[in-house]
CSV table of C-alpha atoms in Angstrom, one decimal:
chain,number,residue,atom,x,y,z
A,1,MET,CA,-13.2,13.6,-26.0
A,2,ALA,CA,-14.7,16.8,-27.5
A,3,GLU,CA,-13.0,20.1,-26.9
A,4,SER,CA,-14.6,22.4,-24.3
A,5,LEU,CA,-16.6,25.4,-25.2
A,6,HIS,CA,-15.8,28.6,-23.3
A,7,ALA,CA,-18.3,31.0,-21.8
A,8,LEU,CA,-17.6,34.4,-20.4
A,9,VAL,CA,-19.9,35.8,-17.7
A,10,VAL,CA,-19.7,39.6,-17.1
A,11,GLU,CA,-21.6,40.7,-14.1
A,12,ASP,CA,-20.7,43.1,-11.3
A,13,SER,CA,-23.0,41.6,-8.7
A,14,PRO,CA,-21.2,38.7,-6.9
A,15,THR,CA,-24.5,37.1,-6.1
A,16,MET,CA,-25.8,37.2,-9.7
A,17,ARG,CA,-22.4,36.2,-11.1
A,18,GLN,CA,-22.3,33.2,-8.7
A,19,LEU,CA,-25.8,32.2,-9.6
A,20,ILE,CA,-25.2,32.4,-13.4
A,21,CYS,CA,-21.8,30.6,-13.2
A,22,PHE,CA,-23.4,27.9,-11.0
A,23,ALA,CA,-26.0,27.3,-13.6
A,24,LEU,CA,-23.5,27.3,-16.5
A,25,ARG,CA,-21.0,25.0,-14.8
A,26,ARG,CA,-23.7,22.4,-15.0
A,27,ILE,CA,-23.5,22.3,-18.7
A,28,ARG,CA,-21.2,19.5,-19.6
A,29,GLY,CA,-18.3,20.6,-21.7
A,30,LEU,CA,-18.6,24.2,-20.9
A,31,ASP,CA,-15.8,26.1,-19.3
A,32,VAL,CA,-16.9,29.2,-17.5
A,33,VAL,CA,-14.8,32.4,-16.9
A,34,GLU,CA,-16.0,35.3,-14.8
A,35,ALA,CA,-15.4,39.1,-15.2
A,36,ASP,CA,-16.5,41.9,-12.8
A,37,ASP,CA,-17.3,44.6,-15.4
A,38,GLY,CA,-17.1,45.5,-19.1
A,39,VAL,CA,-13.4,46.3,-18.9
A,40,ASP,CA,-12.5,43.1,-17.2
A,41,GLY,CA,-14.7,41.3,-19.8
A,42,LEU,CA,-12.8,42.9,-22.7
A,43,LYS,CA,-9.5,42.0,-21.0
A,44,LYS,CA,-10.5,38.4,-20.7
A,45,LEU,CA,-11.9,38.4,-24.3
A,46,SER,CA,-8.5,39.5,-25.5
A,47,GLY,CA,-6.7,36.8,-23.8
A,48,GLN,CA,-8.7,33.8,-25.1
A,49,ARG,CA,-11.3,32.8,-27.6
A,50,PHE,CA,-14.8,32.4,-26.1
A,51,ASP,CA,-17.9,30.7,-27.7
A,52,ILE,CA,-20.6,32.7,-25.8
A,53,LEU,CA,-20.8,35.9,-23.8
A,54,ILE,CA,-23.3,36.5,-21.0
A,55,THR,CA,-23.4,40.1,-19.7
A,56,ASP,CA,-25.3,42.3,-17.4
A,57,ILE,CA,-26.2,45.8,-18.7
A,58,ASN,CA,-25.9,48.0,-15.6
A,59,MET,CA,-22.3,47.7,-14.5
A,60,PRO,CA,-19.7,50.2,-13.2
A,61,VAL,CA,-16.6,51.2,-15.3
A,62,MET,CA,-18.0,49.9,-18.6
A,63,ASP,CA,-21.6,48.9,-19.1
A,64,GLY,CA,-23.0,45.9,-21.0
A,65,LEU,CA,-24.2,48.1,-23.9
A,66,LYS,CA,-20.7,49.4,-24.6
A,67,LEU,CA,-19.3,45.9,-24.3
A,68,VAL,CA,-21.7,44.4,-26.8
A,69,SER,CA,-20.9,47.1,-29.3
A,70,LEU,CA,-17.2,46.7,-28.8
A,71,VAL,CA,-17.4,42.9,-29.1
A,72,ARG,CA,-19.3,43.2,-32.3
A,73,LYS,CA,-16.4,45.2,-33.8
A,74,ASP,CA,-13.8,42.6,-32.5
A,75,ALA,CA,-12.2,40.6,-35.3
A,76,VAL,CA,-12.1,37.4,-33.3
A,77,HIS,CA,-15.4,37.6,-31.4
A,78,LYS,CA,-17.7,39.6,-33.7
A,79,ASN,CA,-19.9,36.6,-34.3
A,80,ILE,CA,-20.0,35.3,-30.7
A,81,PRO,CA,-23.6,34.7,-29.4
A,82,ILE,CA,-24.4,37.3,-26.7
A,83,VAL,CA,-26.9,36.9,-23.9
A,84,ILE,CA,-27.8,40.0,-21.8
A,85,ILE,CA,-29.2,40.0,-18.4
A,86,THR,CA,-31.8,42.7,-17.8
A,87,THR,CA,-34.1,44.0,-15.1
A,88,GLU,CA,-37.8,44.4,-15.5
A,89,GLY,CA,-38.8,47.7,-17.0
A,90,ALA,CA,-35.4,48.3,-18.7
A,91,ASN,CA,-37.1,47.8,-22.1
A,92,GLU,CA,-35.1,50.6,-23.7
A,93,ASP,CA,-31.8,49.1,-22.5
A,94,ARG,CA,-32.9,45.7,-23.8
A,95,GLN,CA,-33.9,47.0,-27.2
A,96,ARG,CA,-30.7,48.9,-27.4
A,97,ALA,CA,-28.6,45.8,-26.6
A,98,MET,CA,-30.6,43.8,-29.1
A,99,SER,CA,-30.1,46.4,-31.8
A,100,LEU,CA,-26.4,46.5,-31.0
A,101,GLY,CA,-26.2,42.8,-31.8
A,102,ALA,CA,-27.2,40.8,-28.7
A,103,ASN,CA,-28.8,37.5,-29.5
A,104,ALA,CA,-30.9,36.8,-26.5
A,105,TYR,CA,-32.0,38.4,-23.1
A,106,ILE,CA,-32.9,37.0,-19.7
A,107,THR,CA,-34.9,39.1,-17.2
A,108,LYS,CA,-34.2,39.0,-13.5
A,109,PRO,CA,-34.9,37.2,-11.2
A,110,ILE,CA,-33.2,34.6,-13.2
A,111,GLN,CA,-33.7,30.9,-12.9
A,112,ALA,CA,-30.9,28.4,-13.6
A,113,PRO,CA,-33.0,26.2,-16.0
A,114,GLN,CA,-33.8,29.3,-18.1
A,115,VAL,CA,-30.1,30.3,-18.3
A,116,ILE,CA,-29.0,26.7,-19.1
A,117,ALA,CA,-31.7,26.4,-21.9
A,118,CYS,CA,-30.9,29.8,-23.4
A,119,VAL,CA,-27.1,29.1,-23.6
A,120,LYS,CA,-27.6,25.5,-24.9
A,121,GLU,CA,-29.8,26.8,-27.6
A,122,LEU,CA,-27.4,29.5,-28.7
A,123,LEU,CA,-24.5,27.0,-28.7
A,124,GLY,CA,-26.5,24.4,-30.7
A,125,MET,CA,-26.4,21.8,-27.9
A,126,LYS,CA,-29.0,19.2,-27.2
A,127,PRO,CA,-31.7,20.5,-24.7
B,1,MET,CA,-80.9,-50.8,-119.0
B,2,ALA,CA,-83.0,-48.2,-117.4
B,3,ASP,CA,-83.2,-50.3,-114.2
B,4,ASP,CA,-79.4,-50.7,-114.3
B,5,LYS,CA,-79.1,-47.0,-114.4
B,6,LYS,CA,-81.6,-46.6,-111.6
B,7,TYR,CA,-79.7,-49.0,-109.3
B,8,GLY,CA,-76.4,-47.3,-110.2
B,9,MET,CA,-77.8,-44.0,-109.0
B,10,GLN,CA,-79.1,-45.4,-105.9
B,11,ASP,CA,-75.7,-46.9,-105.2
B,12,ILE,CA,-74.0,-43.6,-105.7
B,13,GLY,CA,-76.6,-42.0,-103.2
B,14,LYS,CA,-75.8,-44.5,-100.6
B,15,GLY,CA,-72.0,-44.1,-101.1
B,16,GLU,CA,-72.4,-40.4,-100.6
B,17,GLU,CA,-74.4,-41.1,-97.4
B,18,PHE,CA,-71.8,-43.5,-96.3
B,19,LEU,CA,-69.0,-41.0,-97.1
B,20,GLN,CA,-70.8,-38.3,-95.1
B,21,ALA,CA,-71.3,-40.6,-92.2
B,22,PHE,CA,-67.7,-41.6,-92.4
B,23,LYS,CA,-66.6,-37.9,-92.4
B,24,ARG,CA,-68.8,-37.2,-89.3
B,25,GLY,CA,-67.2,-40.3,-87.8
B,26,ILE,CA,-63.7,-38.7,-88.4
B,27,GLN,CA,-64.8,-35.3,-87.0
B,28,PHE,CA,-66.3,-37.0,-83.9
B,29,THR,CA,-63.1,-39.1,-83.5
B,30,GLU,CA,-61.0,-35.9,-83.7
B,31,GLN,CA,-63.3,-34.2,-81.2
B,32,LEU,CA,-62.8,-37.3,-79.0
B,33,LEU,CA,-59.0,-37.1,-79.3
B,34,GLU,CA,-59.0,-33.4,-78.5
B,35,GLU,CA,-61.1,-34.0,-75.5
B,36,ASN,CA,-58.9,-36.8,-74.6
B,37,GLU,CA,-55.8,-34.5,-74.8
B,38,ARG,CA,-57.6,-31.9,-72.7
B,39,LEU,CA,-58.5,-34.4,-70.0
B,40,LYS,CA,-54.9,-35.8,-70.0
B,41,TYR,CA,-53.6,-32.3,-69.4
B,42,GLN,CA,-56.1,-31.8,-66.7
B,43,ILE,CA,-55.1,-35.0,-65.1
B,44,ILE,CA,-51.5,-34.0,-65.2
B,45,ARG,CA,-52.3,-30.6,-63.5
B,46,LEU,CA,-54.5,-32.4,-60.9
B,47,GLU,CA,-51.7,-34.8,-60.2
B,48,GLU,CA,-49.4,-32.0,-59.7
B,49,GLU,CA,-51.8,-30.2,-57.4
B,50,ASN,CA,-52.4,-33.5,-55.6
B,51,ARG,CA,-48.6,-33.9,-55.1
B,52,ALA,CA,-48.4,-30.4,-53.7
B,53,ILE,CA,-51.2,-31.1,-51.4
B,54,ALA,CA,-49.7,-34.4,-50.4
B,55,GLN,CA,-46.4,-32.6,-49.7
B,56,ILE,CA,-48.2,-30.1,-47.4
B,57,SER,CA,-50.0,-32.8,-45.6
B,58,MET,CA,-46.8,-34.7,-45.4
B,59,SER,CA,-45.1,-31.8,-43.6
B,60,HIS,CA,-47.7,-31.5,-40.9
B,61,GLN,CA,-45.1,-31.8,-38.3
B,62,ALA,CA,-43.2,-28.8,-39.8
B,63,TYR,CA,-46.6,-27.0,-39.8
B,64,GLU,CA,-47.0,-27.8,-36.0
B,65,GLU,CA,-43.4,-26.6,-35.4
B,66,LEU,CA,-44.1,-23.4,-37.3
B,67,LEU,CA,-47.2,-22.9,-35.3
B,68,SER,CA,-45.4,-23.4,-32.0
B,69,LYS,CA,-42.7,-21.0,-33.2
B,70,MET,CA,-45.4,-18.4,-34.0
B,71,ARG,CA,-46.8,-18.9,-30.4
B,72,LEU,CA,-43.3,-18.4,-29.0
B,73,VAL,CA,-42.8,-15.3,-31.1
B,74,GLU,CA,-46.1,-14.0,-29.9
B,75,GLU,CA,-45.3,-14.7,-26.3
B,76,GLU,CA,-41.9,-13.0,-26.7
B,77,HIS,CA,-43.6,-10.1,-28.3
B,78,HIS,CA,-45.9,-9.8,-25.3
B,79,THR,CA,-43.0,-10.1,-22.9
B,80,LEU,CA,-41.1,-7.5,-24.8
B,81,MET,CA,-44.2,-5.2,-24.9
B,82,ALA,CA,-44.6,-5.6,-21.2
B,83,ARG,CA,-40.9,-5.0,-20.6
B,84,TYR,CA,-41.1,-1.9,-22.9
B,85,GLN,CA,-44.1,-0.6,-21.0
B,86,SER,CA,-42.4,-1.2,-17.7
B,87,ALA,CA,-39.1,0.6,-19.0
B,88,GLU,CA,-41.2,3.5,-20.3
B,89,GLY,CA,-42.8,3.8,-16.9
B,90,GLU,CA,-39.5,3.7,-15.3
B,91,SER,CA,-38.1,6.2,-17.7
B,92,LYS,CA,-40.9,8.4,-16.9
B,93,GLU,CA,-40.4,8.0,-13.2
B,94,PHE,CA,-36.6,8.7,-13.7
B,95,LYS,CA,-37.5,11.8,-15.7
B,96,GLU,CA,-39.8,13.0,-12.9
B,97,ARG,CA,-37.2,12.3,-10.3
B,98,TYR,CA,-34.5,14.0,-12.4
B,99,GLU,CA,-36.7,17.1,-12.6
B,100,GLU,CA,-37.3,17.0,-8.9
B,101,ILE,CA,-33.5,16.7,-8.3
B,102,GLU,CA,-32.9,19.5,-10.7
B,103,ASP,CA,-35.5,21.7,-8.8
B,104,GLU,CA,-33.9,20.7,-5.5
B,105,ASN,CA,-30.5,21.4,-6.8
B,106,ASN,CA,-31.5,25.0,-8.1
B,107,ARG,CA,-33.3,25.6,-4.8
B,108,LEU,CA,-30.2,24.6,-2.7
B,109,ALA,CA,-27.9,26.6,-5.1
B,110,ASN,CA,-30.0,29.7,-4.5
B,111,LEU,CA,-30.0,29.3,-0.7
B,112,TYR,CA,-26.3,28.4,-0.7
B,113,ILE,CA,-25.5,31.5,-2.8
B,114,ALA,CA,-27.6,33.7,-0.7
B,115,SER,CA,-26.2,32.4,2.6
B,116,TYR,CA,-22.6,32.4,1.2
B,117,GLN,CA,-22.9,36.0,0.1
B,118,LEU,CA,-24.5,37.2,3.3
B,119,HIS,CA,-21.6,35.9,5.4
B,120,SER,CA,-18.9,36.8,2.9
B,121,THR,CA,-18.1,40.2,4.4
B,122,LEU,CA,-18.2,42.1,7.7
B,123,ASP,CA,-18.6,45.4,6.1
B,124,LEU,CA,-22.0,46.7,7.2
B,125,LYS,CA,-22.7,48.6,4.0
B,126,GLU,CA,-21.7,45.6,1.9
B,127,VAL,CA,-23.9,43.2,4.0
B,128,VAL,CA,-26.9,45.5,3.4
B,129,ARG,CA,-26.0,45.7,-0.3
B,130,ILE,CA,-25.9,41.9,-0.5
B,131,CYS,CA,-29.3,41.8,1.3
B,132,PHE,CA,-30.7,44.2,-1.3
B,133,GLU,CA,-29.1,42.1,-4.2
B,134,ILE,CA,-30.8,39.0,-2.8
B,135,ILE,CA,-34.2,40.6,-2.7
B,136,ILE,CA,-33.8,42.1,-6.2
B,137,ASN,CA,-32.1,39.2,-8.1
B,138,LEU,CA,-33.2,36.0,-6.2
B,139,VAL,CA,-36.7,37.0,-4.7
B,140,GLY,CA,-37.6,39.4,-7.6
B,141,SER,CA,-38.5,42.9,-6.2
B,142,LEU,CA,-37.6,46.4,-7.0
B,143,ASP,CA,-39.8,47.9,-4.4
B,144,PHE,CA,-38.8,47.4,-0.8
B,145,ALA,CA,-37.2,48.9,2.3
B,146,LEU,CA,-35.0,48.1,5.3
B,147,PHE,CA,-36.3,49.2,8.7
B,148,ILE,CA,-34.0,49.0,11.9
B,149,ALA,CA,-35.5,48.7,15.3
B,150,SER,CA,-34.7,51.7,17.5
B,151,GLU,CA,-34.1,51.4,21.3
B,152,SER,CA,-37.6,52.6,21.9
B,153,GLY,CA,-39.0,49.9,19.8
B,154,THR,CA,-40.0,51.9,16.8
B,155,LEU,CA,-39.0,50.7,13.3
B,156,VAL,CA,-37.2,53.3,11.4
B,157,PRO,CA,-36.7,53.2,7.7
B,158,VAL,CA,-32.9,53.4,6.9
B,159,ARG,CA,-32.7,52.2,3.2
B,160,THR,CA,-35.0,51.8,0.3
B,161,GLN,CA,-35.2,50.4,-3.2
B,162,GLY,CA,-37.7,51.9,-5.7
B,163,ARG,CA,-39.0,54.4,-3.2
B,164,ALA,CA,-37.6,57.6,-1.7
B,165,LEU,CA,-36.6,57.2,1.9
B,166,ASP,CA,-38.5,60.2,3.1
B,167,SER,CA,-41.7,58.6,1.7
B,168,LEU,CA,-41.6,56.1,4.5
B,169,HIS,CA,-42.4,56.8,8.1
B,170,PRO,CA,-41.3,55.1,11.3
B,171,VAL,CA,-43.6,52.3,12.4
B,172,PRO,CA,-44.4,51.8,16.2
B,173,LEU,CA,-44.0,48.2,17.3
B,174,GLY,CA,-47.3,46.3,17.2
B,175,GLU,CA,-49.0,48.9,14.9
B,176,GLY,CA,-50.5,47.9,11.6
B,177,VAL,CA,-49.4,44.9,9.5
B,178,ILE,CA,-45.7,45.9,9.7
B,179,GLY,CA,-45.7,46.6,13.4
B,180,ARG,CA,-47.6,43.4,14.3
B,181,ALA,CA,-45.3,41.2,12.2
B,182,ALA,CA,-42.4,42.9,13.9
B,183,LYS,CA,-43.8,42.3,17.3
B,184,GLU,CA,-44.7,38.7,16.6
B,185,ARG,CA,-41.3,38.1,15.0
B,186,MET,CA,-43.1,36.2,12.3
B,187,LEU,CA,-42.6,36.2,8.5
B,188,TYR,CA,-45.7,37.9,7.0
B,189,ILE,CA,-46.8,37.1,3.5
B,190,ARG,CA,-49.9,38.7,2.2
B,191,GLY,CA,-52.1,36.0,0.8
B,192,HIS,CA,-54.2,38.0,-1.7
B,193,LYS,CA,-53.7,40.5,-4.5
B,194,ARG,CA,-50.5,40.9,-6.4
B,195,VAL,CA,-50.8,44.5,-7.3
B,196,ALA,CA,-48.5,47.1,-5.8
B,197,SER,CA,-49.6,47.7,-2.3
B,198,ALA,CA,-50.1,50.7,0.0
B,199,LEU,CA,-47.4,51.5,2.6
B,200,ASP,CA,-49.4,50.0,5.4
B,201,ASP,CA,-50.3,46.9,3.4
B,202,PRO,CA,-47.1,45.4,2.0
B,203,MET,CA,-46.6,42.1,0.2
B,204,VAL,CA,-44.0,40.7,2.7
B,205,VAL,CA,-42.5,41.6,6.0
B,206,VAL,CA,-39.3,39.8,7.0
B,207,PRO,CA,-38.4,40.4,10.6
B,208,LEU,CA,-34.6,40.2,11.2
B,209,ILE,CA,-34.0,38.2,14.3
B,210,VAL,CA,-30.8,37.7,16.3
B,211,LYS,CA,-31.1,35.6,19.4
B,212,ASN,CA,-34.8,36.3,19.6
B,213,GLU,CA,-34.1,40.0,19.6
B,214,LEU,CA,-35.6,42.0,16.7
B,215,LEU,CA,-32.9,43.9,14.8
B,216,GLY,CA,-35.1,45.3,12.1
B,217,MET,CA,-37.1,44.2,9.0
B,218,PHE,CA,-37.3,44.1,5.3
B,219,VAL,CA,-40.7,45.3,4.0
B,220,ILE,CA,-41.4,44.2,0.4
B,221,TYR,CA,-44.2,46.4,-1.2
B,222,SER,CA,-44.4,44.6,-4.5
B,223,PHE,CA,-42.8,41.9,-6.8
B,224,LEU,CA,-41.7,42.3,-10.3
B,225,THR,CA,-44.7,42.1,-12.6
B,226,HIS,CA,-43.4,39.1,-14.6
B,227,LYS,CA,-42.9,37.1,-11.4
B,228,PRO,CA,-45.9,34.7,-11.6
B,229,ALA,CA,-46.3,34.0,-7.9
B,230,MET,CA,-44.6,33.3,-4.7
B,231,THR,CA,-42.8,30.0,-4.8
B,232,ASP,CA,-41.6,27.7,-2.0
B,233,LEU,CA,-38.1,28.9,-2.8
B,234,ASP,CA,-39.1,32.5,-2.3
B,235,ARG,CA,-40.4,31.5,1.2
B,236,GLU,CA,-37.2,29.7,2.0
B,237,LEU,CA,-35.2,32.7,0.8
B,238,LEU,CA,-37.2,35.0,3.0
B,239,ASN,CA,-36.9,32.7,6.0
B,240,LEU,CA,-33.0,32.5,5.3
B,241,LEU,CA,-33.0,36.4,5.2
B,242,ALA,CA,-35.0,36.5,8.5
B,243,GLY,CA,-32.3,34.4,10.2
B,244,HIS,CA,-29.0,35.0,8.4
B,245,ALA,CA,-29.4,38.7,7.2
B,246,GLY,CA,-30.1,39.6,10.9
B,247,THR,CA,-27.0,37.7,12.1
B,248,ALA,CA,-24.9,39.2,9.2
B,249,ILE,CA,-25.9,42.8,9.9
B,250,CYS,CA,-25.3,42.2,13.6
B,251,SER,CA,-21.9,40.7,12.9
B,252,ALA,CA,-21.0,43.6,10.7
B,253,ARG,CA,-22.1,46.2,13.4
B,254,LEU,CA,-20.2,44.4,16.1
B,255,HIS,CA,-17.1,44.2,13.9
B,256,LEU,CA,-17.4,47.9,13.4
B,257,GLU,CA,-17.6,48.5,17.1
B,258,ALA,CA,-14.9,46.0,17.8
B,259,ALA,CA,-12.6,47.7,15.4
B,260,ARG,CA,-12.4,50.5,17.9
B,261,VAL,CA,-11.3,48.1,20.7
B,262,LYS,CA,-8.0,46.2,20.5
B,263,PHE,CA,-8.9,42.6,20.6
B,264,GLU,CA,-5.8,40.6,21.2
B,265,VAL,CA,-5.3,36.8,21.6
B,266,ASP,CA,-5.9,37.0,25.4
B,267,SER,CA,-9.2,38.6,24.7
B,268,TYR,CA,-10.2,35.7,22.4
B,269,LEU,CA,-9.0,33.1,24.9
B,270,ARG,CA,-11.0,34.9,27.7
B,271,ALA,CA,-14.1,35.0,25.5
B,272,LEU,CA,-13.8,31.4,24.4
B,273,ASN,CA,-13.1,30.0,27.8
B,274,SER,CA,-15.6,32.0,29.8
């Protein structure tokens, strides 16, 4: 059996986090770990190797932009695909995140098929 | 002597003629022999062809067998084609069914998450925050408000998203779109125009009902611009909010009130057995 891939979801809103994790857990062979904010995300990234990171931008303690820039400097995770979750009208944040090294973005309200398709594509999985 | 010579010359002439005729005879004979050879070769070739034809005609039975095999193969081909088409149809049907199940799964997931989150706390502030999260993240709006029904029946704005609280005014029950939806306790969805609406012409009004009592309402003024249209799932989420958000807010409020009263085991027993 193939080894599992690991996804880290960093989102402060429990509703959104539950929704994203629910979608991702439907991808066979993908193990999903949750984090409440950027700091919690970094802590989890230092504890294990992840294959993809999905993060919100607006979060308390440490926002998604800071997290993206720190992950891109991390020796282990500098090449990890990053998906950011943005709200409508947050074009500046979205552009900033993309320029910091995010690979894709999903705009709220999110739909499970959209999340699944985006993550599968970045992980090189069959659609 | 002269005669002898004359006869001698004649004999020579005749001899020459005979020789020429003989030579022609030889040539003719040679031509005949060549023709004979050619014909013999042709006969051999024709005999060979004949034998081949004879062989074919001799295997007439094999030919028939081959023909029947061809028919069988053709029938099999048709059967396989029919089965392939049927399997293709089935596959298409399965794909459609799978997509339907996927949609249903997503719909149920959204409803489950919304319901789960609404009842995950008894903290009033947290319940309202969750309601707002549901409208922002699941329904898709950044322009809405929560109104609470006062004892006099007027609907008072208490919290907003995307608008200043003081930009909204209390709405008397039964007045305008919002007041009428509240009075009728019916979910209101504006059927036309997707553009941002005026305060008295919102996109959606969600009355929050607890045991047929109006607790308050969510008024959605506009949806996110990239949201293509209201879906069935949106309607279900709004209906869920109408039922469960009211209960969740009411429970949180009662919990807040009950926190001031000591509710011992005896009180539970009295309440449950009464």
